[in-house]
Short mmCIF file of C-alpha atoms and ligand atoms in Angstrom, two decimals:
data_model
loop_
_atom_site.label_atom_id
_atom_site.label_comp_id
_atom_site.label_asym_id
_atom_site.label_seq_id
_atom_site.Cartn_x
_atom_site.Cartn_y
_atom_site.Cartn_z
CA MET L 26 32.59 -10.55 40.95
CA ASN L 27 29.48 -9.00 42.87
CA SER L 28 26.12 -9.82 42.63
CA ILE L 29 25.45 -6.96 40.52
CA PHE L 30 27.49 -7.09 38.10
CA LYS L 31 26.39 -10.58 37.42
CA LYS L 32 22.59 -10.27 37.61
CA ASN L 33 23.94 -7.51 34.62
CA ILE L 34 25.33 -9.87 32.55
CA ILE L 35 23.22 -12.30 32.69
CA ALA L 36 20.13 -10.05 31.34
CA THR L 37 22.48 -8.33 28.85
CA LEU L 38 23.52 -11.88 27.35
CA LEU L 39 19.63 -12.40 27.83
CA LEU L 40 18.16 -10.07 25.70
CA VAL L 41 21.38 -10.79 22.90
CA SER L 42 19.67 -13.79 22.70
CA CYS L 43 16.17 -13.42 22.72
CA PHE L 44 16.83 -10.61 20.08
CA ALA L 45 19.16 -13.34 17.97
CA ILE L 46 16.35 -15.67 17.85
CA SER L 47 13.81 -12.69 16.37
CA GLN L 48 15.85 -12.26 14.26
CA ASN L 49 16.29 -15.56 12.84
CA LYS L 50 12.72 -16.26 13.13
CA LYS L 51 11.66 -17.59 10.17
CA PRO L 52 8.34 -14.92 9.56
CA ASN L 53 5.59 -16.53 8.91
CA ILE L 54 4.03 -16.22 5.11
CA VAL L 55 0.44 -16.03 4.38
CA ILE L 56 -0.79 -15.69 1.39
CA ILE L 57 -3.95 -14.17 0.62
CA TYR L 58 -5.88 -14.89 -2.51
CA VAL L 59 -9.22 -13.17 -3.37
CA ASP L 60 -11.41 -14.64 -6.65
CA ASP L 61 -11.80 -12.41 -9.89
CA LEU L 62 -10.66 -9.33 -7.81
CA GLY L 63 -9.09 -7.11 -10.88
CA TYR L 64 -6.14 -4.31 -10.41
CA GLY L 65 -8.70 -1.35 -9.25
CA ASP L 66 -11.20 -2.82 -7.10
CA ILE L 67 -9.21 -1.80 -3.85
CA GLY L 68 -8.99 1.32 -2.48
CA ILE L 69 -4.97 2.25 -2.80
CA ASN L 70 -5.43 1.58 -6.62
CA GLY L 71 -8.81 3.72 -7.30
CA ALA L 72 -12.00 2.10 -6.07
CA ILE L 73 -14.86 4.32 -6.42
CA GLY L 74 -17.66 2.43 -5.91
CA VAL L 75 -16.88 0.48 -2.84
CA LYS L 76 -14.38 0.82 0.51
CA THR L 77 -11.37 -1.46 0.96
CA PRO L 78 -9.83 0.38 4.67
CA PHE L 79 -7.93 -3.26 5.70
CA VAL L 80 -7.00 -4.32 2.11
CA ASP L 81 -5.34 -0.19 2.21
CA GLU L 82 -3.95 -0.22 5.77
CA LEU L 83 -1.81 -3.22 3.74
CA ALA L 84 -1.46 -1.31 1.06
CA LYS L 85 -0.37 1.30 3.34
CA ASN L 86 1.94 -0.07 5.73
CA GLY L 87 3.30 -2.73 2.84
CA LEU L 88 4.78 -2.22 -1.00
CA ASN L 89 2.18 -2.23 -3.61
CA PHE L 90 2.36 -3.46 -7.04
CA SER L 91 0.93 -2.11 -10.08
CA ASP L 92 2.81 -4.46 -12.08
CA ALA L 93 2.57 -8.25 -10.91
CA HIS L 94 0.90 -10.97 -11.97
CA SER L 95 -1.08 -13.88 -12.24
CA SER L 96 0.07 -16.39 -14.37
CA ALA L 97 -3.12 -16.66 -16.35
CA SER L 98 -6.66 -15.03 -16.68
CA THR L 99 -8.28 -17.89 -14.99
CA CYS L 100 -8.63 -18.99 -11.96
CA THR L 101 -7.22 -23.19 -12.23
CA PRO L 102 -4.29 -22.41 -13.85
CA SER L 103 -3.45 -19.55 -11.94
CA ARG L 104 -3.41 -21.29 -8.92
CA TYR L 105 -1.55 -24.72 -10.65
CA SER L 106 1.73 -21.78 -11.74
CA LEU L 107 1.33 -20.72 -7.58
CA LEU L 108 1.93 -23.84 -6.04
CA THR L 109 4.07 -25.64 -8.27
CA GLY L 110 6.31 -23.35 -10.22
CA SER L 111 5.34 -24.28 -13.69
CA TYR L 112 3.48 -22.55 -16.12
CA ALA L 113 -0.15 -23.50 -16.64
CA PHE L 114 0.24 -24.62 -20.27
CA ARG L 115 2.54 -27.80 -19.78
CA ASN L 116 -0.04 -29.15 -17.76
CA ASN L 117 -2.44 -28.47 -20.25
CA ALA L 118 -4.37 -27.01 -16.90
CA ALA L 119 -8.04 -25.73 -17.84
CA ILE L 120 -10.75 -24.63 -15.47
CA LEU L 121 -12.06 -27.75 -14.25
CA GLU L 122 -15.66 -29.19 -13.16
CA GLY L 123 -16.65 -30.04 -9.67
CA ASP L 124 -15.58 -33.74 -10.05
CA ALA L 125 -12.51 -33.57 -11.57
CA PRO L 126 -9.11 -35.52 -10.76
CA LEU L 127 -6.43 -33.07 -8.78
CA ILE L 128 -4.27 -32.05 -11.33
CA ILE L 129 -1.13 -32.02 -9.42
CA ASP L 130 1.63 -34.32 -10.07
CA THR L 131 2.07 -35.20 -6.18
CA LYS L 132 5.58 -37.30 -7.00
CA LYS L 133 6.80 -33.66 -7.59
CA GLU L 134 7.44 -30.94 -5.00
CA THR L 135 5.14 -28.06 -4.53
CA LEU L 136 5.39 -24.59 -2.70
CA PRO L 137 3.65 -26.43 -0.13
CA LYS L 138 6.14 -29.34 0.22
CA MET L 139 9.13 -26.91 0.03
CA LEU L 140 8.00 -25.13 3.37
CA GLN L 141 7.30 -28.10 4.78
CA LYS L 142 11.01 -28.56 4.58
CA ALA L 143 12.00 -26.07 6.04
CA GLY L 144 9.95 -26.45 8.92
CA TYR L 145 7.11 -24.61 8.22
CA LYS L 146 3.41 -26.15 9.68
CA THR L 147 1.13 -25.92 6.13
CA GLY L 148 -2.60 -25.55 5.83
CA VAL L 149 -5.10 -24.15 3.32
CA VAL L 150 -8.86 -22.39 3.37
CA GLY L 151 -10.98 -21.74 0.85
CA LYS L 152 -11.29 -22.66 -2.42
CA TRP L 153 -9.16 -24.91 -4.11
CA HIS L 154 -10.51 -25.91 -7.58
CA LEU L 155 -7.09 -27.82 -8.65
CA GLY L 156 -9.02 -31.43 -8.38
CA LEU L 157 -9.48 -33.64 -5.97
CA GLY L 158 -8.93 -37.89 -6.19
CA ASN L 159 -7.26 -39.41 -8.93
CA GLY L 160 -10.55 -39.84 -11.42
CA LYS L 161 -14.21 -41.21 -9.34
CA ILE L 162 -14.56 -39.17 -6.12
CA ASP L 163 -16.02 -40.82 -3.08
CA TRP L 164 -17.78 -37.98 -1.42
CA ASN L 165 -18.77 -40.05 1.32
CA LYS L 166 -15.53 -41.17 2.13
CA ARG L 167 -12.02 -39.56 2.72
CA VAL L 168 -11.58 -38.02 -0.82
CA GLY L 169 -8.21 -39.84 -1.98
CA LEU L 170 -5.96 -36.90 -3.31
CA GLY L 171 -5.60 -34.11 -2.75
CA PRO L 172 -4.14 -30.65 -0.31
CA LYS L 173 -2.43 -32.51 1.55
CA GLU L 174 -0.33 -35.02 -0.85
CA VAL L 175 0.44 -31.96 -2.41
CA GLY L 176 1.78 -30.34 0.77
CA PHE L 177 -0.69 -29.49 3.41
CA ASP L 178 -0.80 -30.22 7.03
CA TYR L 179 -4.40 -28.77 7.67
CA SER L 180 -7.06 -28.35 4.75
CA PHE L 181 -10.66 -26.75 4.92
CA LEU L 182 -12.30 -26.34 1.24
CA ILE L 183 -14.33 -25.17 -1.48
CA PRO L 184 -13.59 -28.28 -3.63
CA ALA L 185 -13.98 -26.46 -6.98
CA THR L 186 -15.94 -22.77 -7.19
CA GLY L 187 -18.95 -21.99 -5.33
CA ASP L 188 -20.78 -22.11 -8.85
CA ARG L 189 -20.30 -25.42 -9.26
CA VAL L 190 -21.64 -29.27 -6.81
CA PRO L 191 -20.99 -30.41 -4.48
CA THR L 192 -21.72 -27.60 -2.38
CA VAL L 193 -20.53 -28.28 0.72
CA PHE L 194 -17.01 -27.93 2.92
CA LEU L 195 -14.18 -30.32 3.07
CA GLU L 196 -12.18 -30.83 6.00
CA ASN L 197 -9.17 -32.99 5.91
CA GLN L 198 -10.38 -34.31 2.72
CA ARG L 199 -14.00 -35.20 3.94
CA VAL L 200 -16.75 -33.60 3.80
CA VAL L 201 -17.74 -31.76 6.58
CA ASN L 202 -21.49 -31.95 7.81
CA LEU L 203 -22.33 -35.23 6.46
CA ASP L 204 -24.58 -37.42 7.81
CA PRO L 205 -23.72 -41.39 6.45
CA LYS L 206 -27.32 -41.93 6.12
CA ASP L 207 -27.90 -39.16 3.48
CA PRO L 208 -24.61 -40.27 1.04
CA ILE L 209 -23.64 -37.18 -1.96
CA THR L 210 -24.20 -37.43 -5.47
CA VAL L 211 -22.76 -35.92 -8.19
CA SER L 212 -22.03 -35.74 -12.04
CA TYR L 213 -21.34 -33.63 -14.61
CA GLY L 214 -23.47 -35.49 -17.58
CA THR L 215 -26.29 -37.44 -16.11
CA ARG L 216 -29.02 -35.85 -14.36
CA ILE L 217 -29.30 -38.00 -11.01
CA ASP L 218 -32.85 -39.43 -9.75
CA GLY L 219 -34.22 -37.86 -6.51
CA GLY L 220 -31.41 -34.81 -7.01
CA TYR L 221 -32.12 -31.00 -6.41
CA PRO L 222 -34.21 -29.48 -8.29
CA LEU L 223 -32.74 -28.18 -11.81
CA GLY L 224 -33.22 -24.31 -11.94
CA ARG L 225 -34.10 -24.55 -15.41
CA GLU L 226 -37.56 -26.32 -14.08
CA VAL L 227 -37.78 -24.65 -11.06
CA PRO L 228 -36.67 -20.67 -11.15
CA GLU L 229 -39.50 -19.76 -8.91
CA MET L 230 -36.91 -21.40 -6.39
CA LEU L 231 -34.20 -19.42 -7.26
CA LYS L 232 -33.01 -16.41 -5.32
CA MET L 233 -30.99 -14.91 -8.42
CA HIS L 234 -32.05 -16.00 -12.51
CA THR L 235 -28.53 -17.39 -14.48
CA ASP L 236 -27.91 -17.80 -17.87
CA PRO L 237 -28.88 -20.94 -18.75
CA TYR L 238 -25.02 -22.91 -17.58
CA HIS L 239 -25.54 -22.39 -14.49
CA GLN L 240 -29.16 -23.95 -13.81
CA GLY L 241 -28.34 -27.01 -12.62
CA ALA L 242 -28.80 -28.24 -9.35
CA ILE L 243 -30.10 -25.52 -6.61
CA THR L 244 -28.63 -25.66 -3.32
CA ASN L 245 -30.18 -22.61 -0.78
CA GLY L 246 -31.79 -21.33 -3.78
CA ILE L 247 -28.76 -20.75 -5.79
CA SER L 248 -28.74 -22.68 -9.25
CA ARG L 249 -25.55 -24.06 -10.43
CA ILE L 250 -23.41 -25.92 -12.59
CA GLY L 251 -23.64 -29.98 -12.20
CA HIS L 252 -25.88 -32.54 -10.81
CA MET L 253 -26.30 -33.22 -6.69
CA LYS L 254 -28.11 -35.75 -4.96
CA GLY L 255 -28.04 -36.29 -0.55
CA GLY L 256 -26.15 -34.71 2.01
CA LYS L 257 -28.20 -32.18 2.75
CA SER L 258 -27.22 -31.75 6.72
CA ALA L 259 -23.54 -30.98 5.08
CA LEU L 260 -25.12 -27.64 2.46
CA TRP L 261 -23.02 -24.35 2.33
CA ILE L 262 -24.96 -21.21 2.94
CA ASP L 263 -23.52 -18.60 1.07
CA GLU L 264 -23.71 -16.00 2.30
CA LYS L 265 -22.22 -17.60 5.84
CA ILE L 266 -19.08 -19.06 3.39
CA PRO L 267 -17.17 -15.50 5.28
CA PHE L 268 -17.41 -16.25 8.35
CA VAL L 269 -16.61 -19.74 7.61
CA LEU L 270 -13.98 -18.94 6.48
CA SER L 271 -12.24 -16.64 8.30
CA GLU L 272 -12.51 -18.71 11.18
CA LYS L 273 -10.85 -21.54 10.08
CA ALA L 274 -8.13 -19.35 8.38
CA THR L 275 -7.95 -17.80 12.57
CA ASP L 276 -8.73 -21.01 14.51
CA PHE L 277 -4.89 -21.89 12.12
CA ILE L 278 -3.16 -19.20 13.10
CA ASN L 279 -4.08 -19.67 16.59
CA LYS L 280 -2.79 -23.27 16.72
CA GLU L 281 0.14 -22.92 15.18
CA LYS L 282 1.76 -19.79 15.99
CA GLU L 283 4.49 -20.94 18.40
CA ASN L 284 5.90 -22.58 14.27
CA PRO L 285 7.07 -20.49 11.32
CA PHE L 286 3.42 -21.91 9.73
CA PHE L 287 2.04 -20.53 6.02
CA LEU L 288 -1.14 -19.93 6.04
CA TYR L 289 -2.96 -20.36 1.67
CA PHE L 290 -5.90 -18.52 2.94
CA SER L 291 -8.07 -18.43 -0.28
CA LEU L 292 -11.50 -16.34 -0.59
CA HIS L 293 -14.56 -17.49 -2.32
CA ASP L 294 -15.05 -13.73 -2.89
CA ILE L 295 -15.36 -12.10 -5.17
CA HIS L 296 -16.63 -14.68 -7.38
CA GLN L 297 -20.29 -15.42 -8.00
CA PRO L 298 -22.48 -16.29 -7.01
CA ARG L 299 -21.79 -12.89 -5.24
CA ILE L 300 -23.99 -12.80 -3.10
CA ALA L 301 -23.37 -10.99 0.74
CA ASN L 302 -24.27 -11.76 3.88
CA LYS L 303 -26.55 -9.62 5.34
CA LYS L 304 -24.12 -7.40 7.20
CA PHE L 305 -22.37 -6.89 3.57
CA VAL L 306 -25.68 -5.58 2.22
CA GLU L 307 -25.51 -2.35 0.44
CA SER L 308 -22.73 -1.19 1.98
CA SER L 309 -20.69 -0.05 -1.76
CA THR L 310 -22.80 1.57 -4.40
CA MET L 311 -22.26 -1.30 -6.65
CA GLY L 312 -25.15 -3.98 -5.84
CA PRO L 313 -23.95 -7.39 -4.56
CA ARG L 314 -19.84 -7.47 -6.82
CA GLY L 315 -19.55 -4.39 -4.73
CA ASP L 316 -21.23 -5.08 -1.43
CA VAL L 317 -18.69 -8.64 -1.36
CA ILE L 318 -15.14 -6.92 -2.17
CA ALA L 319 -16.33 -5.02 0.99
CA GLN L 320 -16.67 -8.44 2.38
CA MET L 321 -13.39 -9.83 1.71
CA ASP L 322 -12.05 -6.90 2.92
CA TRP L 323 -13.55 -7.41 6.37
CA CYS L 324 -11.80 -11.35 5.90
CA VAL L 325 -8.51 -9.73 5.44
CA GLY L 326 -9.19 -7.72 8.16
CA GLU L 327 -10.06 -10.30 9.90
CA ILE L 328 -6.22 -12.15 9.06
CA THR L 329 -5.10 -9.23 10.57
CA LYS L 330 -6.65 -8.42 13.76
CA VAL L 331 -5.45 -12.10 15.10
CA LEU L 332 -1.80 -11.86 13.95
CA LYS L 333 -2.05 -8.90 15.99
CA LYS L 334 -3.57 -10.35 18.90
CA GLN L 335 -1.13 -12.91 18.39
CA LYS L 336 1.20 -10.47 17.81
CA LEU L 337 2.77 -11.81 15.16
CA LEU L 338 2.04 -9.34 12.31
CA ASP L 339 5.42 -7.87 12.50
CA ASN L 340 7.14 -10.72 11.32
CA THR L 341 4.42 -12.35 9.03
CA LEU L 342 5.15 -11.81 5.57
CA ILE L 343 1.47 -11.20 3.60
CA ILE L 344 1.21 -11.53 0.37
CA PHE L 345 -2.78 -10.27 -0.95
CA THR L 346 -3.05 -10.62 -4.63
CA SER L 347 -5.90 -12.29 -6.86
CA ASP L 348 -6.23 -15.35 -9.15
CA ASN L 349 -7.18 -13.22 -12.18
CA GLY L 350 -8.96 -10.32 -13.14
CA PRO L 351 -12.19 -8.90 -13.00
CA ILE L 352 -15.87 -9.91 -14.64
CA LEU L 353 -19.50 -8.64 -14.74
CA ASP L 354 -21.31 -10.49 -15.91
CA ASP L 355 -19.87 -14.01 -15.29
CA GLY L 356 -23.77 -16.25 -15.41
CA TYR L 357 -25.40 -14.70 -12.92
CA VAL L 358 -28.15 -11.89 -12.65
CA ASP L 359 -26.56 -9.62 -10.29
CA TYR L 360 -26.30 -5.98 -11.68
CA ALA L 361 -23.11 -5.40 -12.13
CA ILE L 362 -23.20 -3.92 -15.04
CA GLU L 363 -25.66 -1.73 -14.76
CA LEU L 364 -24.91 -0.69 -11.07
CA LEU L 365 -21.01 -0.08 -11.93
CA GLY L 366 -20.98 3.74 -12.31
CA ASP L 367 -17.75 4.92 -12.65
CA HIS L 368 -15.41 2.64 -11.32
CA LYS L 369 -13.13 0.80 -13.05
CA PRO L 370 -12.73 -3.05 -11.94
CA GLY L 371 -9.42 -3.32 -14.25
CA GLY L 372 -8.15 0.52 -13.43
CA LYS L 373 -6.53 1.88 -16.54
CA TYR L 374 -6.11 -1.70 -17.68
CA LYS L 375 -8.74 -3.34 -20.78
CA GLY L 376 -9.35 -6.29 -20.82
CA SER L 377 -10.96 -8.65 -18.17
CA LYS L 378 -10.96 -12.78 -16.86
CA TYR L 379 -10.92 -14.42 -19.47
CA SER L 380 -8.53 -11.78 -21.72
CA VAL L 381 -5.63 -11.60 -22.39
CA PHE L 382 -5.08 -7.83 -22.19
CA GLU L 383 -3.01 -6.79 -19.08
CA ALA L 384 -6.12 -6.66 -16.74
CA GLY L 385 -6.69 -10.46 -17.07
CA THR L 386 -3.45 -11.01 -15.25
CA ARG L 387 -2.20 -7.56 -13.66
CA MET L 388 -3.16 -8.66 -9.82
CA PRO L 389 -3.60 -5.88 -7.47
CA THR L 390 -0.70 -6.95 -5.18
CA ILE L 391 0.37 -6.46 -1.40
CA VAL L 392 3.49 -7.12 0.20
CA HIS L 393 3.16 -6.19 3.45
CA TRP L 394 6.25 -7.60 6.66
CA PRO L 395 6.82 -4.93 9.18
CA ALA L 396 9.94 -6.08 10.38
CA LYS L 397 11.90 -6.65 6.92
CA VAL L 398 9.27 -4.36 4.07
CA LYS L 399 9.70 -0.50 3.53
CA PRO L 400 6.28 1.05 2.82
CA GLY L 401 6.11 1.78 -0.69
CA LYS L 402 5.55 1.51 -4.16
CA SER L 403 7.25 -1.43 -7.20
CA GLN L 404 6.99 -1.04 -10.25
CA ALA L 405 8.68 -4.34 -10.81
CA LEU L 406 7.53 -7.20 -13.48
CA LEU L 407 6.73 -10.29 -11.37
CA SER L 408 4.53 -13.67 -11.85
CA GLN L 409 2.84 -15.13 -9.09
CA LEU L 410 5.08 -17.70 -11.18
CA ASP L 411 8.21 -16.76 -9.25
CA LEU L 412 6.66 -16.73 -5.52
CA TYR L 413 8.08 -20.25 -5.63
CA ALA L 414 11.57 -19.97 -6.04
CA SER L 415 11.52 -16.35 -4.12
CA LEU L 416 10.39 -17.66 -0.80
CA ALA L 417 12.29 -20.56 -1.43
CA ASP L 418 15.43 -17.78 -0.61
CA LEU L 419 13.73 -16.60 1.52
CA VAL L 420 13.71 -19.81 3.87
CA ASN L 421 16.75 -21.28 2.13
CA GLN L 422 15.65 -24.51 0.57
CA LYS L 423 16.94 -25.40 -2.32
CA ILE L 424 14.62 -26.17 -4.94
CA GLU L 425 14.21 -30.69 -6.22
CA LYS L 426 15.37 -31.27 -8.94
CA ASN L 427 12.20 -31.21 -11.92
CA ALA L 428 10.50 -29.45 -9.42
CA ALA L 429 8.90 -25.30 -10.48
CA PRO L 430 10.50 -25.14 -13.66
CA ASP L 431 9.41 -21.74 -14.51
CA SER L 432 9.83 -20.20 -10.75
CA GLU L 433 12.39 -16.85 -10.79
CA ASN L 434 13.85 -15.85 -7.96
CA HIS L 435 13.20 -11.95 -6.92
CA LEU L 436 13.21 -12.14 -3.27
CA SER L 437 14.46 -8.71 -3.22
CA SER L 438 12.48 -7.60 -5.93
CA TRP L 439 9.55 -9.09 -3.44
CA LEU L 440 10.64 -7.35 -0.73
CA GLY L 441 11.35 -3.63 -2.32
CA GLU L 442 14.81 -3.58 -2.82
CA SER L 443 15.22 -4.12 -5.94
CA GLN L 444 12.87 -2.72 -8.49
CA ARG L 445 14.61 -4.97 -10.99
CA GLY L 446 11.80 -7.54 -12.40
CA ARG L 447 11.39 -9.91 -14.51
CA GLU L 448 12.61 -9.50 -18.17
CA PHE L 449 9.66 -11.46 -20.28
CA LEU L 450 6.98 -12.68 -18.56
CA LEU L 451 3.96 -14.79 -19.82
CA GLU L 452 0.28 -13.97 -19.57
CA GLU L 453 -1.11 -16.98 -20.17
CA ALA L 454 -5.23 -16.78 -21.52
CA TYR L 455 -7.23 -18.20 -24.77
CA THR L 456 -4.11 -16.89 -26.76
CA TYR L 457 -0.66 -16.12 -25.48
CA GLY L 458 0.94 -12.91 -24.44
CA LEU L 459 4.25 -11.63 -23.18
CA ARG L 460 5.89 -9.42 -21.79
CA MET L 461 9.20 -7.20 -22.22
CA GLY L 462 9.58 -4.00 -19.99
CA LYS L 463 6.86 -1.29 -21.73
CA TRP L 464 5.97 -3.86 -24.62
CA LYS L 465 3.79 -6.32 -24.90
CA TYR L 466 2.69 -8.97 -27.63
CA ILE L 467 -0.17 -10.82 -28.03
CA GLN L 468 0.01 -13.54 -30.49
CA PRO L 469 -2.00 -13.78 -33.52
CA LYS L 470 -5.49 -16.84 -33.60
CA ASP L 471 -8.32 -17.32 -35.12
CA LYS L 472 -9.53 -20.07 -33.56
CA PRO L 473 -12.82 -19.28 -31.48
CA VAL L 474 -12.27 -19.32 -27.84
CA PRO L 475 -15.23 -21.53 -26.40
CA GLY L 476 -18.78 -19.73 -27.36
CA TRP L 477 -19.53 -18.82 -23.99
CA ILE L 478 -16.93 -16.10 -23.32
CA THR L 479 -17.70 -14.74 -26.45
CA GLN L 480 -21.72 -14.20 -25.26
CA LYS L 481 -20.12 -12.23 -22.33
CA PHE L 482 -19.48 -8.43 -22.46
CA VAL L 483 -15.85 -9.14 -22.45
CA ASP L 484 -12.85 -9.27 -24.57
CA PRO L 485 -10.97 -12.26 -24.40
CA GLY L 486 -7.64 -9.75 -26.86
CA PHE L 487 -6.91 -11.99 -29.70
CA ARG L 488 -7.09 -11.20 -32.87
CA LYS L 489 -5.67 -12.82 -36.03
CA GLU L 490 -2.97 -10.44 -36.86
CA MET L 491 -0.20 -9.83 -34.49
CA GLN L 492 -0.88 -7.31 -32.14
CA LEU L 493 2.30 -5.06 -30.15
CA PHE L 494 1.24 -2.21 -27.87
CA ASP L 495 3.78 0.50 -25.25
CA LEU L 496 2.25 0.35 -22.26
CA GLU L 497 4.12 3.20 -21.51
CA LYS L 498 2.31 5.40 -23.58
CA ASP L 499 -0.72 3.40 -24.48
CA PRO L 500 -1.80 1.55 -20.44
CA SER L 501 -5.06 0.50 -22.04
CA GLU L 502 -3.85 -1.23 -25.10
CA GLU L 503 -5.41 0.62 -27.75
CA ASN L 504 -2.70 1.09 -30.11
CA ASN L 505 -1.70 -1.64 -32.41
CA ILE L 506 1.86 -0.80 -33.80
CA ALA L 507 3.12 -4.01 -34.43
CA GLU L 508 3.69 -2.75 -38.08
CA ASN L 509 6.12 -0.13 -36.84
CA HIS L 510 8.16 -2.38 -34.88
CA PRO L 511 9.21 -5.48 -37.03
CA GLU L 512 12.01 -6.38 -34.99
CA ILE L 513 10.51 -5.95 -31.22
CA VAL L 514 7.71 -8.35 -32.82
CA LYS L 515 10.64 -11.37 -34.06
CA LYS L 516 12.34 -10.71 -30.69
CA MET L 517 9.41 -11.58 -29.30
CA GLU L 518 7.62 -13.98 -30.69
CA GLN L 519 10.59 -15.98 -31.31
CA LYS L 520 11.27 -15.91 -27.16
CA LEU L 521 7.31 -17.23 -26.54
CA GLN L 522 8.01 -20.38 -29.13
CA GLU L 523 10.61 -21.00 -26.89
CA ILE L 524 9.05 -20.90 -24.10
CA LEU L 525 6.10 -22.45 -25.42
CA LYS L 526 8.29 -25.57 -27.14
C1 NG6 E 614 -16.97 -21.14 -16.38
C2 NG6 E 614 -18.28 -20.53 -15.93
C3 NG6 E 614 -17.94 -19.40 -14.54
C4 NG6 E 614 -16.93 -19.73 -13.74
C5 NG6 E 614 -15.43 -19.94 -14.41
C6 NG6 E 614 -14.47 -20.43 -13.40
C7 NG6 E 614 -19.88 -21.45 -17.63
C8 NG6 E 614 -20.39 -20.77 -18.92
N1 NG6 E 614 -18.76 -20.24 -17.09
O1 NG6 E 614 -16.90 -22.46 -17.27
O2 NG6 E 614 -18.82 -18.99 -14.18
O3 NG6 E 614 -17.33 -20.41 -12.73
O4 NG6 E 614 -15.76 -21.69 -14.67
O5 NG6 E 614 -14.37 -19.23 -12.90
O6 NG6 E 614 -19.53 -22.31 -17.22
S1 NG6 E 614 -12.76 -18.80 -12.47
O7 NG6 E 614 -12.39 -18.44 -11.77
O8 NG6 E 614 -12.71 -20.10 -10.85
O9 NG6 E 614 -11.70 -19.77 -13.42
CA1 CA E 615 -10.90 -16.86 -10.03
#
């Protein structure tokens, strides 16, 4: 064989094998989980008061879903379902206080544990709100039960919400920048002697006024739920949170670029307190709520930029979505109602956070994976619950016994190869909703929701009578036609009973 011929053969073989490797290489997976972002809050879905160029770019080059849902209309239940593939009601998952114990059973397989078994490095950056420890947390030591035990190799957390103490970050379950001489104490009951001043007592210290429920400890000029003492050097500055989180997320990507990785990037935005960095102040026409949407969009851009820079964007599956519907007034006075204009946070859908109407769980949802997913739109009826089983199929993993009991494999729908979604989809709120194709059924209920919800400008959606809507004709759930379709109501109520049993 002459040497030119030999060289050619070798070069061809090399090329073929490189191609094979890149074809088989498992995609990186990034879930960008926004907090309280409504269906209509992004440009591509019709936002009026704010621009979201980075999110729109993802949608333009990816798949934009119009009927994909979080499992519930509040945070903790939705996150619980996302990571466990179980309905939240199975574990009575509800909004947690900042010192609540971990609600995920560490003996069971989770989404990140399943991905670890498939060879992924796993990381969570941002809001946790799934509880930590097993009852009494000592914030001055490594917090015993948390992301590590749930399957994340790396974690950088806001422990609960931005409006709950302690207002400190935890990196790998230790408070960041803690001075041991100034230990942290937290209480959700009695007041702590020598703790941070309370919003209800010194309102003149506040940057923003609040409802009576958020008038506890003041840190960074903002009063929160709960009492806190100590940890002064560790306190976060709300205006810097998006930069801190984006930096930690990009660090994780840079560090794990050689492995397949799974990043659960769980933004604080656009949850309250909505207080934008000055870089984003007045970047919308809607005041703070719009400005933090722009801020959130910037964070999304940071992720796509670093993936591009590392030449990973093509083979990274990005799933952009939110944990529950939008809310204008959730306790802090930031004029979201007054400055809304014609913008429709829930798009054409009725409801909000806390509500069983569609906007409570119908989430802005984009799947972006240039190597595999063709740009387009999908109307498939899907739940975030299904990501567990669908991603397991993607990475060739069997789900362990007893794990993810409610997660359905809809991989081909998530990737746009099929438009078929779920036959039934449960919507958890302060009552239950059920979807079946175009039908939406809401179970009757007359028990009142927590008092603080009824004080808000939201409609939790339940009524004393059964409700049935035809979403094709009536997407905004205005005409209850339960009486005209007793057989559909009966079928859906039966199915609901079966699910809830
Ligand atoms: C509620 C808070 C609300 C918000 C929510 C959690 C009151 C009156 N309201 O309990 O302000 O923090 O919890 O939001 O306390 S979520 O997006 O994490 O579910
Ligand atoms: Ca939320």
